[in-house]
Amino acid sequence: MLNLYHPLWLDRFFMLVTNFGDGLFSLMVIIVLLLWRKRKKAVILLVAFLSSGLIAQIMKRTFQMPRPSAFFEQTGFDYPYFVNDINLHGSNSFPSGHTTSAFALATVMVLVFKKKRISLYCLCFAVLTGYSRIYLAQHFLQDVIVGALIGTCCALLSYQWIYKSKVFKENRLPSYRYRAASAFQHLSSQD
């Protein structure tokens, strides 16, 4: 029911959008954050990405649920909406790893940048990535929902853990002028 409308332009659109849930996209964002000297933000995203990915992979291997193509083949259901040029996988459907990564990335971006106007874009990006997995017949709805929950929870936990971590507390030395003024006061008080 979620997949009845399949024009060619939408096929191409979701073939592009699904790549935002690929782990390489999250790693590229981490590298960009590091280049912008946003080390703490990059570490939060890295921890969220790695932890959510690990949980998703453990669950995939534990449950070993068939993907839509294998499920429809086993049940004899004639599914007419497979998209050409998509490599269909047969197993490890639950949960969706792409959705997990997309929601981890989107949640971290909302938390670390704290700008309301980007929050809606991040949510749309994550939801579209999750839906792309259903549209392209790579996952079922429950795979996407659980992937979204895992990504969001891991991002929230990573943010809380790293944000409160003492490793990233401001330990900067006072500025040169402040140190010079302090030294001068110290010398004057000794006279």
Coordinates of C-alpha atoms in Angstrom, one line a residue:
M1 CA 0.0 0.0 0.0
L2 CA 2.9 2.4 0.6
N3 CA 4.3 1.6 -2.8
L4 CA 1.6 2.0 -5.5
Y5 CA 2.9 5.1 -7.3
H6 CA 6.1 4.5 -9.3
P7 CA 6.8 7.0 -12.1
L8 CA 10.3 6.9 -13.6
W9 CA 11.3 10.3 -12.1
L10 CA 10.4 9.1 -8.6
D11 CA 12.4 5.9 -9.2
R12 CA 15.5 8.1 -10.0
F13 CA 14.8 10.5 -7.1
F14 CA 14.7 7.7 -4.5
M15 CA 17.7 5.9 -6.1
L16 CA 19.6 9.1 -5.3
V17 CA 18.0 9.8 -1.8
T18 CA 18.8 6.3 -0.5
N19 CA 22.5 7.1 -0.7
F20 CA 22.2 9.6 2.1
G21 CA 21.7 6.6 4.4
D22 CA 24.9 5.0 3.2
G23 CA 27.6 4.9 5.9
L24 CA 30.0 6.7 3.5
F25 CA 27.8 9.8 3.5
S26 CA 27.9 9.9 7.3
L27 CA 31.7 9.5 7.2
M28 CA 31.9 12.3 4.7
V29 CA 30.0 14.6 7.1
I30 CA 32.3 13.6 9.9
I31 CA 35.3 14.5 7.8
V32 CA 33.7 17.9 6.9
L33 CA 33.1 18.6 10.6
L34 CA 36.7 17.8 11.4
L35 CA 37.9 20.1 8.6
W36 CA 35.7 22.9 10.0
R37 CA 37.4 22.2 13.4
K38 CA 34.1 21.0 14.9
R39 CA 35.8 18.1 16.7
K40 CA 33.3 17.6 19.4
K41 CA 30.4 17.5 16.9
A42 CA 32.4 15.1 14.7
V43 CA 33.0 12.7 17.6
I44 CA 29.3 12.8 18.6
L45 CA 28.3 11.9 15.1
L46 CA 31.0 9.2 14.9
V47 CA 29.9 7.5 18.1
A48 CA 26.3 7.7 17.1
F49 CA 27.1 6.3 13.7
L50 CA 29.2 3.4 15.0
S51 CA 26.9 2.5 17.9
S52 CA 23.7 2.5 15.8
G53 CA 25.4 0.6 13.0
L54 CA 26.7 -2.0 15.4
I55 CA 23.3 -2.5 17.0
A56 CA 21.6 -2.7 13.5
Q57 CA 24.2 -5.3 12.3
I58 CA 23.8 -7.4 15.4
M59 CA 20.0 -7.4 15.0
K60 CA 20.2 -8.2 11.3
R61 CA 22.3 -11.3 12.0
T62 CA 20.2 -12.3 14.9
F63 CA 16.8 -12.1 13.2
Q64 CA 17.8 -12.9 9.6
M65 CA 14.5 -11.6 8.2
P66 CA 14.1 -11.9 4.4
R67 CA 14.0 -8.7 2.3
P68 CA 10.9 -7.9 0.3
S69 CA 12.2 -9.6 -2.9
A70 CA 12.9 -12.9 -1.1
F71 CA 9.7 -12.7 0.9
F72 CA 7.6 -12.1 -2.2
E73 CA 9.3 -14.9 -4.0
Q74 CA 8.7 -17.3 -1.1
T75 CA 5.1 -16.4 -0.7
G76 CA 4.4 -16.4 -4.5
F77 CA 3.2 -12.8 -4.4
D78 CA 3.6 -11.0 -7.7
Y79 CA 5.1 -7.6 -6.7
P80 CA 5.1 -5.3 -9.8
Y81 CA 7.0 -2.4 -8.4
F82 CA 10.6 -3.5 -8.3
V83 CA 12.8 -0.6 -9.6
N84 CA 15.2 -1.4 -12.5
D85 CA 19.0 -0.9 -11.8
I86 CA 18.6 -1.7 -8.1
N87 CA 20.6 -4.7 -6.7
L88 CA 18.0 -6.5 -4.6
H89 CA 19.3 -8.2 -1.5
G90 CA 17.6 -11.3 -0.1
S91 CA 18.3 -11.4 3.6
N92 CA 19.1 -9.4 6.8
S93 CA 16.2 -7.0 6.3
F94 CA 15.5 -6.1 9.9
P95 CA 16.3 -3.3 10.8
S96 CA 17.2 -1.0 7.9
G97 CA 20.8 0.1 8.2
H98 CA 20.4 3.0 5.8
T99 CA 17.5 4.4 7.9
T100 CA 19.5 3.9 11.1
S101 CA 22.4 5.9 9.7
A102 CA 20.1 8.6 8.3
F103 CA 18.3 9.1 11.6
A104 CA 21.5 9.0 13.6
L105 CA 23.0 11.7 11.4
A106 CA 19.8 13.9 11.3
T107 CA 19.4 13.7 15.1
V108 CA 23.0 14.6 15.8
M109 CA 22.8 17.6 13.4
V110 CA 19.7 18.9 15.1
L111 CA 21.2 18.5 18.6
V112 CA 24.7 20.0 17.9
F113 CA 23.6 22.9 15.7
K114 CA 20.5 23.8 17.7
K115 CA 18.9 25.8 14.8
K116 CA 15.2 25.3 14.3
R117 CA 15.3 26.0 10.6
I118 CA 17.7 23.0 10.0
S119 CA 15.7 20.7 12.2
L120 CA 12.8 20.3 9.7
Y121 CA 15.3 19.7 6.8
C122 CA 17.1 17.1 8.9
L123 CA 13.8 15.3 9.7
C124 CA 12.7 15.4 6.1
F125 CA 16.1 14.1 5.0
A126 CA 15.8 11.1 7.4
V127 CA 12.2 10.3 6.6
L128 CA 12.8 10.4 2.9
T129 CA 15.9 8.2 3.2
G130 CA 13.8 5.7 5.3
Y131 CA 10.9 5.7 2.8
S132 CA 13.4 5.3 -0.1
R133 CA 14.2 1.9 1.4
I134 CA 10.5 0.8 1.2
Y135 CA 10.1 2.5 -2.2
L136 CA 13.1 0.6 -3.7
A137 CA 11.8 -2.7 -2.2
Q138 CA 14.8 -3.1 0.0
H139 CA 12.9 -3.1 3.4
F140 CA 9.5 -3.4 5.0
L141 CA 7.9 -0.6 7.1
Q142 CA 8.9 -2.3 10.4
D143 CA 12.5 -2.4 9.3
V144 CA 12.5 1.3 8.7
I145 CA 10.6 2.2 11.9
V146 CA 13.0 0.2 14.1
G147 CA 16.0 1.6 12.2
A148 CA 14.7 5.1 12.9
L149 CA 14.3 4.3 16.6
I150 CA 17.8 2.8 16.8
G151 CA 19.5 5.8 15.0
T152 CA 17.6 8.4 17.1
C153 CA 18.3 6.7 20.4
C154 CA 22.0 6.1 19.7
A155 CA 22.3 9.8 18.6
L156 CA 20.6 11.0 21.8
L157 CA 22.8 8.8 24.0
S158 CA 26.0 9.7 22.1
Y159 CA 25.2 13.4 22.4
Q160 CA 24.5 13.1 26.2
W161 CA 27.7 11.0 26.8
I162 CA 30.1 13.1 24.7
Y163 CA 28.5 16.5 25.6
K164 CA 29.1 15.8 29.3
S165 CA 32.4 14.2 28.8
K166 CA 35.4 15.9 30.5
V167 CA 37.6 15.1 27.5
F168 CA 36.0 18.0 25.6
K169 CA 35.6 20.5 28.4
E170 CA 37.3 23.9 27.8
N171 CA 40.8 23.6 29.1
R172 CA 42.2 26.5 27.2
L173 CA 45.0 28.6 28.7
P174 CA 44.1 32.2 29.4
S175 CA 45.0 34.6 26.7
Y176 CA 48.4 36.2 26.5
R177 CA 47.2 39.6 27.8
Y178 CA 45.4 37.9 30.7
R179 CA 48.5 36.0 31.7
A180 CA 50.7 39.1 31.4
A181 CA 48.3 41.1 33.5
S182 CA 48.2 38.3 36.1
A183 CA 52.0 38.1 36.2
F184 CA 52.3 41.9 36.6
Q185 CA 49.8 41.9 39.5
H186 CA 51.7 39.0 41.1
L187 CA 55.0 40.9 40.9
S188 CA 53.4 44.2 42.2
S189 CA 51.9 42.5 45.2
Q190 CA 55.3 41.1 46.2
D191 CA 56.8 44.6 46.5

